Coordinates of C-alpha atoms in Angstrom, one line a residue:
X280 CA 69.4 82.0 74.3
X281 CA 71.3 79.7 77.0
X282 CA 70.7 76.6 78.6
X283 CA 71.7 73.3 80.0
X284 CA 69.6 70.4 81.1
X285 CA 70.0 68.7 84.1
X286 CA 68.0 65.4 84.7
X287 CA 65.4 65.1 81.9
X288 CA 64.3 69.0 81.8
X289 CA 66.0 71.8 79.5
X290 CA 66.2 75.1 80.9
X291 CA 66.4 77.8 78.7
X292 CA 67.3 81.4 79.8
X293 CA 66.1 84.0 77.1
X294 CA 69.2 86.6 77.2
X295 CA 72.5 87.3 80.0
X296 CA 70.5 89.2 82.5
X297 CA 68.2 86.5 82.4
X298 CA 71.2 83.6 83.0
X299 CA 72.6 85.6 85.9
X300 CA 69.6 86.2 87.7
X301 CA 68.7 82.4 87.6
X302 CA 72.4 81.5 88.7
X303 CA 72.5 83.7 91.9
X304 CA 72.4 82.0 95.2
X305 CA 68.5 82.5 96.1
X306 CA 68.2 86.3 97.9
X307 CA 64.6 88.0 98.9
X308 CA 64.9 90.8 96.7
X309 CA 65.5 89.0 93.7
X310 CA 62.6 87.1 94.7
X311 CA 60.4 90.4 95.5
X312 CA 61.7 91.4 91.9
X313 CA 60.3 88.4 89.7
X314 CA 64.0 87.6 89.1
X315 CA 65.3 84.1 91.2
X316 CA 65.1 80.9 89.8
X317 CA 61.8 79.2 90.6
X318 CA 63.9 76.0 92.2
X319 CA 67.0 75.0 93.6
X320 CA 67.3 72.8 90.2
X321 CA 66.6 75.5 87.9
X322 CA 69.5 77.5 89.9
X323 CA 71.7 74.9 89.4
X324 CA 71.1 74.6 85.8
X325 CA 71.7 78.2 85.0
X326 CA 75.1 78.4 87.4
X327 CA 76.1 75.3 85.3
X328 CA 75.7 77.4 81.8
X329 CA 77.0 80.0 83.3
X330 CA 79.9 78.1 84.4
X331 CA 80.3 77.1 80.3
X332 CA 79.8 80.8 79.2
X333 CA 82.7 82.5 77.7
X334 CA 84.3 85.8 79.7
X335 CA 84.2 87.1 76.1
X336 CA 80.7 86.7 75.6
X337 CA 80.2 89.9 78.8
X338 CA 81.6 92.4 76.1
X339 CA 79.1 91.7 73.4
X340 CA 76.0 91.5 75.3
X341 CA 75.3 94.0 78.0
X342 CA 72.9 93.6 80.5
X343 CA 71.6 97.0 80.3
X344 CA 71.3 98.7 76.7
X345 CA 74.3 100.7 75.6
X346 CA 72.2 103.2 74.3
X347 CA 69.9 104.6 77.4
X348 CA 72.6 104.1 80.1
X349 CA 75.6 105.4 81.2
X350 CA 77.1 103.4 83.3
X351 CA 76.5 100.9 80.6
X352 CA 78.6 103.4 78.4
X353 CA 81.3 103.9 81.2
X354 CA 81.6 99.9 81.5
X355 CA 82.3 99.4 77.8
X356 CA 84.2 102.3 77.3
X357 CA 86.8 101.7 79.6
X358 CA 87.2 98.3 79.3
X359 CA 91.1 97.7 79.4
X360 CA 91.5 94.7 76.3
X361 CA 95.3 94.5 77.0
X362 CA 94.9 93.9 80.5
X363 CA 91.9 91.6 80.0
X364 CA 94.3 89.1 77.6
X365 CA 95.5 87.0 80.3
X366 CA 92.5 85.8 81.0
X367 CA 90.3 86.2 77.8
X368 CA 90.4 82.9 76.8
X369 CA 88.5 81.2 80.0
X370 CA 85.4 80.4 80.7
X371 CA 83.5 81.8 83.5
X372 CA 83.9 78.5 85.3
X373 CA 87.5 78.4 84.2
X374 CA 87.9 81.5 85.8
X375 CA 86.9 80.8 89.3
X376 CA 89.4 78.1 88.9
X377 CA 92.2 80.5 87.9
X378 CA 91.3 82.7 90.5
X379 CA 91.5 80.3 93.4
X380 CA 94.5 78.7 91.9
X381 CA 98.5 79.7 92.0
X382 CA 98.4 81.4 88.8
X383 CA 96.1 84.0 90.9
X384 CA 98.5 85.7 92.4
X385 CA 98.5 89.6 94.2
X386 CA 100.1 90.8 91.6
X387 CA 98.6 89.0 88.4
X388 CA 95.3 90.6 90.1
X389 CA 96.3 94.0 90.4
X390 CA 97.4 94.0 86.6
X391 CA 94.1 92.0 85.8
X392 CA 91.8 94.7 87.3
X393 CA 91.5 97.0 84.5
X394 CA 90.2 94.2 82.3
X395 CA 87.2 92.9 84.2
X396 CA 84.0 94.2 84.3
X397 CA 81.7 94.0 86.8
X398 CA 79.2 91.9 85.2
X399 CA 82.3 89.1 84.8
X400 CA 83.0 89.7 88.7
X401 CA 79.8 89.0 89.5
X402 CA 79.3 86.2 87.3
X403 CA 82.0 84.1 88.9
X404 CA 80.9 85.1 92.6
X405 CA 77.5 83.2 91.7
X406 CA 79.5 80.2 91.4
X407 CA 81.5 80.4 94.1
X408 CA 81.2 78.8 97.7
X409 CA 82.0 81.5 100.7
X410 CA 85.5 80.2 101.5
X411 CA 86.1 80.8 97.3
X412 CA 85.0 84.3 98.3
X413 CA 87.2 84.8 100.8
X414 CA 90.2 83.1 99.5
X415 CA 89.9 85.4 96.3
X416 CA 89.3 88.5 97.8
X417 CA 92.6 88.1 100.4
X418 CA 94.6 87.3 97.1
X419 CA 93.5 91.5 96.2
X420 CA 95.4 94.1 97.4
X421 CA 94.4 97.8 96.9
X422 CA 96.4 100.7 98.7
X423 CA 95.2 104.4 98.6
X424 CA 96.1 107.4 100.4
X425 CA 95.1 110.6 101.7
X426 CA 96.5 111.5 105.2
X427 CA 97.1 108.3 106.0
X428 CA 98.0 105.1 103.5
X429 CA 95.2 102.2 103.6
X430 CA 94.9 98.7 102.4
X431 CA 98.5 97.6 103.1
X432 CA 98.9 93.8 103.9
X433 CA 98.6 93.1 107.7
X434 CA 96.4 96.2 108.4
X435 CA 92.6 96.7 108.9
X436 CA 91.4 100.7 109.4
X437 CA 88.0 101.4 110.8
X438 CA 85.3 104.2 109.8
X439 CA 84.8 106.1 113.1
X440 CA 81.2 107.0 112.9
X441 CA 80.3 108.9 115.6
X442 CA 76.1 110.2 114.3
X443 CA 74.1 112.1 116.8
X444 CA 70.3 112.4 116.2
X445 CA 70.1 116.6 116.6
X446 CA 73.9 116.9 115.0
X447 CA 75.1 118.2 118.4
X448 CA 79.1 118.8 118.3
X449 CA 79.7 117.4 121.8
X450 CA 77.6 114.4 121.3
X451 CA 79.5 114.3 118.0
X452 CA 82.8 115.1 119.9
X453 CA 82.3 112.8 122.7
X454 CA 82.1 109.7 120.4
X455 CA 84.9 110.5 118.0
X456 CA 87.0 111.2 121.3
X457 CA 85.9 107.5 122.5
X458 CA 86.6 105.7 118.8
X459 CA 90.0 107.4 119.3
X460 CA 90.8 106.3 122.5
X461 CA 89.8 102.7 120.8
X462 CA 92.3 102.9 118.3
X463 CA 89.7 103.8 115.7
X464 CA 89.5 106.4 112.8
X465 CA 92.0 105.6 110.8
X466 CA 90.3 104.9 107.6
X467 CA 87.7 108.1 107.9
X468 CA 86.2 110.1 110.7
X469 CA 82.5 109.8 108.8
X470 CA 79.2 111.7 110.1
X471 CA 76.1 111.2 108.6
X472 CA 74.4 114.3 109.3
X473 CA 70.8 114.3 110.5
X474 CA 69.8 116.9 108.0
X475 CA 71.4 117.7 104.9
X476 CA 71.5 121.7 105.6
X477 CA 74.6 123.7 104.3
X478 CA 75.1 125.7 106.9
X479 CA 75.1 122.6 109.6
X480 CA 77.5 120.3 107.5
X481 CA 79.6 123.5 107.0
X482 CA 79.6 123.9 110.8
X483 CA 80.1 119.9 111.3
X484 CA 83.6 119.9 108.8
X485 CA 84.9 122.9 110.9
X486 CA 84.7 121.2 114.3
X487 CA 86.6 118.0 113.2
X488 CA 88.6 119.7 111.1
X489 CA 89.8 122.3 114.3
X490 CA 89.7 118.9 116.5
X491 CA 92.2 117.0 113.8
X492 CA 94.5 119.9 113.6
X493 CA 94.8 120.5 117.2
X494 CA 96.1 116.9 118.1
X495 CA 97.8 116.6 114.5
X496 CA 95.6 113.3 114.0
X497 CA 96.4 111.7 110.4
X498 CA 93.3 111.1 109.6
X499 CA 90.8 112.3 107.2
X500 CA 87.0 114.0 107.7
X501 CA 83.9 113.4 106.1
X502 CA 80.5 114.3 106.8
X503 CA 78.2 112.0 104.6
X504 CA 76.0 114.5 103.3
X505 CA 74.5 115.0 99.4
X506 CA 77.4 115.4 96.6
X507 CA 75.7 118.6 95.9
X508 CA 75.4 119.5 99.6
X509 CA 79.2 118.9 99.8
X510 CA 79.9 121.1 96.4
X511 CA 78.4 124.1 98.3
X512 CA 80.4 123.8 101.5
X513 CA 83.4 123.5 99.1
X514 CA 82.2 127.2 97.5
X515 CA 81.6 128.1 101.1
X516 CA 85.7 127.6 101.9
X517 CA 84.7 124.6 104.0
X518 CA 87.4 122.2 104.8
X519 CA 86.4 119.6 103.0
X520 CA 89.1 116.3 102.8
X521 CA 86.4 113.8 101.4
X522 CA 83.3 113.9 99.0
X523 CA 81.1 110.9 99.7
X524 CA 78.2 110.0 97.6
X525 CA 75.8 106.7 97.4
X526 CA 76.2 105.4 94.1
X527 CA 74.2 102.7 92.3
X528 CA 75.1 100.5 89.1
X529 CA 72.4 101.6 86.7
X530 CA 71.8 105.0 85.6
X531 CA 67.9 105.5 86.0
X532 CA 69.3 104.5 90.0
X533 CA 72.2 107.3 90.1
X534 CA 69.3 109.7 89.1
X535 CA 66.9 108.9 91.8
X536 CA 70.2 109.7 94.1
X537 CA 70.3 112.5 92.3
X538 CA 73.3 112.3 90.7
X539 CA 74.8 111.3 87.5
X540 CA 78.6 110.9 85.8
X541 CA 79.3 114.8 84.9
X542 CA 78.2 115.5 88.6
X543 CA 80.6 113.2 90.5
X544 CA 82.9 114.7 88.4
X545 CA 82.7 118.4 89.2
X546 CA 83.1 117.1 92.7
X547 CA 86.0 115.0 92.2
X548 CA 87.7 118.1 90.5
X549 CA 86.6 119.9 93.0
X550 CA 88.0 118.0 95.9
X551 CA 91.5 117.6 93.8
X552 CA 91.6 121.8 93.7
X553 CA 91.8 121.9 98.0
X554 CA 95.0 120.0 98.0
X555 CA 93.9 119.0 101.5
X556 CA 96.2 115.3 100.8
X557 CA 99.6 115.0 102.4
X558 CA 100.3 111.4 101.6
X559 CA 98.2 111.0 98.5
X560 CA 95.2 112.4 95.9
X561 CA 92.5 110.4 97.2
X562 CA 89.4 111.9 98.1
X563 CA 86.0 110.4 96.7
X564 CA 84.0 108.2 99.1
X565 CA 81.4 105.9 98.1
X566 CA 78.9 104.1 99.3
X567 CA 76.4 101.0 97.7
X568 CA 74.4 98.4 98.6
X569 CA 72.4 95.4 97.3
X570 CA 68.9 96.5 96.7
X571 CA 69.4 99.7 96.2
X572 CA 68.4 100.1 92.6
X573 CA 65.5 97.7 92.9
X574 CA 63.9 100.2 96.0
X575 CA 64.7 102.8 93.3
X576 CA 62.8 100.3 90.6
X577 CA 65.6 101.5 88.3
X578 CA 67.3 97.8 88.5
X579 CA 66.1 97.6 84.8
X580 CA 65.5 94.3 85.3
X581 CA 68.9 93.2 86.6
X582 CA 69.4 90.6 89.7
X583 CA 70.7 92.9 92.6
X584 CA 74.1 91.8 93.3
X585 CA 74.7 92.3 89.5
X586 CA 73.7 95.8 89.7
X587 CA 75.6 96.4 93.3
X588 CA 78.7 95.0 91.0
X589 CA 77.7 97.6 88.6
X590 CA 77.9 100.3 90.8
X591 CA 81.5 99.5 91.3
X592 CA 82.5 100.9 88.0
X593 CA 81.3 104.1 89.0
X594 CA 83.0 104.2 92.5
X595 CA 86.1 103.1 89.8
X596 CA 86.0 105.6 87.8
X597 CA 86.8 108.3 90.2
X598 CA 89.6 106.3 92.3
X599 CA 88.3 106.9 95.7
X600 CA 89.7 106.4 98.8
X601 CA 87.1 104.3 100.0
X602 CA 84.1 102.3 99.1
X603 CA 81.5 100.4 101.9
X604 CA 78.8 98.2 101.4
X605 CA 76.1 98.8 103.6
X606 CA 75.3 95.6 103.3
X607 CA 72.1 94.8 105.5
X608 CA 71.1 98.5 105.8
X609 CA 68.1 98.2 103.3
X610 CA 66.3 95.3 105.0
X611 CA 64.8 92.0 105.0
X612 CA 63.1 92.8 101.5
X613 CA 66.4 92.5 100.1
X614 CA 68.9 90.5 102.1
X615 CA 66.1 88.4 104.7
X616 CA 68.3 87.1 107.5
X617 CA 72.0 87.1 108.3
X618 CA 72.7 84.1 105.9
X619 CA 72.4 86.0 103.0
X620 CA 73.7 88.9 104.5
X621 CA 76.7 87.5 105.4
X622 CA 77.4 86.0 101.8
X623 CA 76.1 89.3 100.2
X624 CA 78.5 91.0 102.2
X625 CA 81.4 88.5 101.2
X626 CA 80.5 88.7 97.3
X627 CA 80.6 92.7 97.4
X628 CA 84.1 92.8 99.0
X629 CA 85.4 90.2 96.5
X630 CA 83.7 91.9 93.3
X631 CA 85.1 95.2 94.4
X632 CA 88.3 94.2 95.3
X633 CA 88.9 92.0 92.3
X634 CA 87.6 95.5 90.2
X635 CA 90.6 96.8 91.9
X636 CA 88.3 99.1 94.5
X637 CA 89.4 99.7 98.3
X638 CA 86.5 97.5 100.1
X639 CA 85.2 98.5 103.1
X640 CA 81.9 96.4 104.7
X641 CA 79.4 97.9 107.1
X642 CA 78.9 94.8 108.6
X643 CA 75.1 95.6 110.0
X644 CA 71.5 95.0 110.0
X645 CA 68.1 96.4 110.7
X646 CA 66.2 95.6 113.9
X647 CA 63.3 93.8 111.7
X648 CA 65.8 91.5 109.7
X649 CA 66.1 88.0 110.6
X650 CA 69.5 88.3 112.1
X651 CA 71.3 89.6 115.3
X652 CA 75.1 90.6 116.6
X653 CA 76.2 86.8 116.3
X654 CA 75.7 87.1 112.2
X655 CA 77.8 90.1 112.6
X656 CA 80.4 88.3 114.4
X657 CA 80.7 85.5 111.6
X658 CA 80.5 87.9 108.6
X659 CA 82.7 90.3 110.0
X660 CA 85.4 87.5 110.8
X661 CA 84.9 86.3 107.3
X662 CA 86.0 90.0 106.3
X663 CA 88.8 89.8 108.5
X664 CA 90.1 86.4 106.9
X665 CA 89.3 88.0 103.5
X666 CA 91.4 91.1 103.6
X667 CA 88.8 93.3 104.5
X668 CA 90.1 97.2 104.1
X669 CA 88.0 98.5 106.8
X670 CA 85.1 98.1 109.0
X671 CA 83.1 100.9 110.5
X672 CA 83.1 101.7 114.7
X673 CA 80.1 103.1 115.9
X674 CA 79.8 103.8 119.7
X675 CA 78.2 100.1 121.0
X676 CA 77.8 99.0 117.7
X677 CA 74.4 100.8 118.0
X678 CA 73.7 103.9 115.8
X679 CA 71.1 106.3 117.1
X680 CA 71.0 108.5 114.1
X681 CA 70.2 106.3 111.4
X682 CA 68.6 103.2 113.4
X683 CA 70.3 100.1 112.6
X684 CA 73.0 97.7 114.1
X685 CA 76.5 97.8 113.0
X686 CA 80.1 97.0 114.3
X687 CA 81.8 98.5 117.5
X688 CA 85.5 100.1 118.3
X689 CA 85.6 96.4 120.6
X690 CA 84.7 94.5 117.4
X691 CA 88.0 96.0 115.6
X692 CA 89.9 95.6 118.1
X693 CA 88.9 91.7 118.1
X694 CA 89.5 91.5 114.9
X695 CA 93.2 93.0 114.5
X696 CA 93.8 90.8 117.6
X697 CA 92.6 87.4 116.3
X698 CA 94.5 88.1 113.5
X699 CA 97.2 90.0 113.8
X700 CA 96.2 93.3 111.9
X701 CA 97.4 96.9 113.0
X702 CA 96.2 100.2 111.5
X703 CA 97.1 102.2 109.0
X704 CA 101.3 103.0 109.4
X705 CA 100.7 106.9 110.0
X706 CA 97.5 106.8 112.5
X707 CA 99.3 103.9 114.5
X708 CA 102.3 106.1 114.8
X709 CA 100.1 108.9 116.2
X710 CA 98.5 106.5 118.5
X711 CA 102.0 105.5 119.9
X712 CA 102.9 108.9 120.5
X713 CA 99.7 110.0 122.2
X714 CA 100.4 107.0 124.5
X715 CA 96.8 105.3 123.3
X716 CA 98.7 101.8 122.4
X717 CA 102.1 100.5 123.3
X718 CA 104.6 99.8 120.5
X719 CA 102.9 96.1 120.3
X720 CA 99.9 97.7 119.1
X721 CA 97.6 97.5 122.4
X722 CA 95.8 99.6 124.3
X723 CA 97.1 101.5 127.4
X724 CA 94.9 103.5 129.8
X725 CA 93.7 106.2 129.0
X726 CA 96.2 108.9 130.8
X727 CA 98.2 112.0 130.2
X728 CA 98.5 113.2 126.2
X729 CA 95.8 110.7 125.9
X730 CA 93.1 112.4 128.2
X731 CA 94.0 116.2 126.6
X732 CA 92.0 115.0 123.8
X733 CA 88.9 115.1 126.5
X734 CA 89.9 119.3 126.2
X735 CA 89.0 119.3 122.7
X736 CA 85.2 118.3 123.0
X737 CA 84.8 120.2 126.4
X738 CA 86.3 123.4 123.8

């Protein structure tokens, strides 16, 4: 039992999944769930013996039972006790103010990683204002590498996602030829295929695969479809770099994705066999979002962003080259407008990043949330300020396969100019010698090496 008392009235919370449910900045699908505090006050009271609550106390109670759940299992299991030392001491509160403070530093985060758990990281994100968010998350610094090395300092990559309702190759071809030309594709070339057929996902990873090695592009390919979809094109001989999956934070969730631990692991090992890497080992891709395990009802009666924080120990247990938060994709019955999007999005990047995951954030929303491109704007600065690892381009910012409102090639390109960011060393390399940006990093017209890459669609 916890509690704290503000005013004249005791609040009592009954267990931990009870406390951090209260404690979470109010959210409508913790409210569709039975979960948010019933008033501001009661919020404050259960952030405030949250604040008092021991780190220590997140590896004797779990939120989820040991016994019945596996990511549970993974959580505990793994925990790193040595690496958790420097910090095992605090309280949750006092934690926050070790994180914002000098003590925090890059690399005192790094070696920290191991040690947290994801219930701890999103524990202190409830009490934290946005700018904490930000300022903690730019203080985390995770590199990875496939073709191409991401999530140095000074650099933002972006997802070129280049959908096509009927999954034809030139509409596909055309769009990853634009988000080139843009200076995009450096973190992924990702498609989400319109059906999740072998044969056509086969069919997709052989054109950008033949595109990629005809203009030498460090990059990497993905097309988005089912871990076990992926498995087969890998028994096929497809040219498979990545192996995306959606992954959630409680097992009853992973199952309704149908997947579990043993499975993402036959695909990771699977993946490792091609040897497809040049620069590094890298090849799992993950994707989450809040809300998706209550949609599933598998949240087990966990608030949502503790289970999206949850679903970060699965993504870490496979070292992946990339994770994204989708972060408005599910809709209004989860995040309701683009102020809770926009810190949703901010707490995801800092909980994965301080789990020591490389953060991506589809900045986005659905056409029937409360929110519109000016909400993207703001979160997606936010990103930028807070060290985002990448962003996703989609042609317009508008994708007409899967029906919802993203970021553009222009937005990244805003972005790295406001502040300053360039693209992964290899891919900006290539774009220098295809003549798509001068050696300041901006774009040139589109003209001689650069237009040849028009010859690979028309093909």
């Amino acid at each position: 039992m916890y509690g704290h008392t503000v005013g004249s009235v005791r609040y009592r919370f009954a267990d931990l999944r009870t406390l951090l449910a209260k404690a979470t900045p109010f959210r409508s699908g913790d409210a569709l769930a039975g979960l948010a505090a019933g008033s501001a006050e009661e919020r404050v009271a259960a952030q405030m013996a949250l604040a008092d609550l021991p780190l220590a106390a997140f590896l004797n109670e779990a939120v989820v039972p040991y016994e019945d759940d596996e990511v549970t299992r993974l959580i505990l299991d793994t925990h790193d006790r040595e690496a958790f030392r420097p910090v095992a001491a605090l309280t949750v509160g006092g934690f926050r103010e070790w994180l914002l403070s000098p003590a925090g530093t890059p690399e005192a985060l790094a070696a920290l990683a191991a040690g947290i758990t994801p219930e701890m990281a999103a524990a202190v994100s409830k009490l934290m204002r946005v700018q904490d968010l930000v300022l903690a998350a730019r203080k985390c610094r995770v590199v990875t590498r496939f073709r191409g090395t991401i999530g140095l300092p000074g650099r933002l990559s972006v997802r070129l996602q280049p959908n096509h309702p009927t999954d034809d190759p030139r509409g596909i071809g055309a769009a990853i030829v634009d988000g080139l030309l843009y200076g995009s594709g450096d973190a992924v070339i990702g498609i989400n295929p319109a059906t999740d057929d072998p044969t056509g996902v086969v069919r997709l990873l052989g054109m950008v695969d033949e595109l990629r090695r005809r203009y030498d592009i460090p990059t990497q390919s993905c097309v988005l479809a089912h871990v076990t979809t992926t498995l087969e094109a890998i028994r096929r001989g497809a040219p498979v770099d990545l192996v995306f999956q959606s992954v959630a934070g409680t097992e009853a969730a992973n199952r309704s994705f149908g997947v579990h631990l043993a499975l993402l692991a036959e695909a990771h090992d699977a993946a490792l066999s091609l040897g497809r890497g040049t620069v590094g080992t890298d090849v799992m891709y993950f994707e989450t979002g809040q809300g998706s395990a209550l949609s599933a009802e598998a949240n087990r009666g966990v608030d949502q962003q503790t289970c999206e924080a949850r679903a970060y120990a699965v993504a870490r247990r496979f070292r992946p080259l990339l994770v994204n938060t989708v972060v408005g994709f599910i809709g209004p019955e989860y995040l309701y407008d683009g102020k809770q999007i926009l810190r949703a999005g901010l707490e995801d990047h800092f909980c994965g990043k301080l789990l020591g995951l490389p953060m991506g954030c589809d900045a986005c929303y659905t056409n029937h949330a409360e929110a519109d491109q000016d909400d993207m704007d703001v979160l997606l600065t936010a990103l930028g300020a807070a060290g985002v690892t990448y962003i996703m381009g989609v042609p317009g910012a508008d994708d007409v396969m899967l029906g919802y409102q993203s970021t553009s090639f222009h937005d990244a390109l805003y972005l790295r100019e406001i502040l300053g960011l360039r693209p992964a060393p290899e891919f900006e390399a290539w774009l220098e010698a295809m003549g798509i940006v001068d050696d300041s990093g901006r774009l040139r017209p589109a003209t001689g090496r650069a237009l040849r890459l028009l010859d690979g669609v028309r093909g």
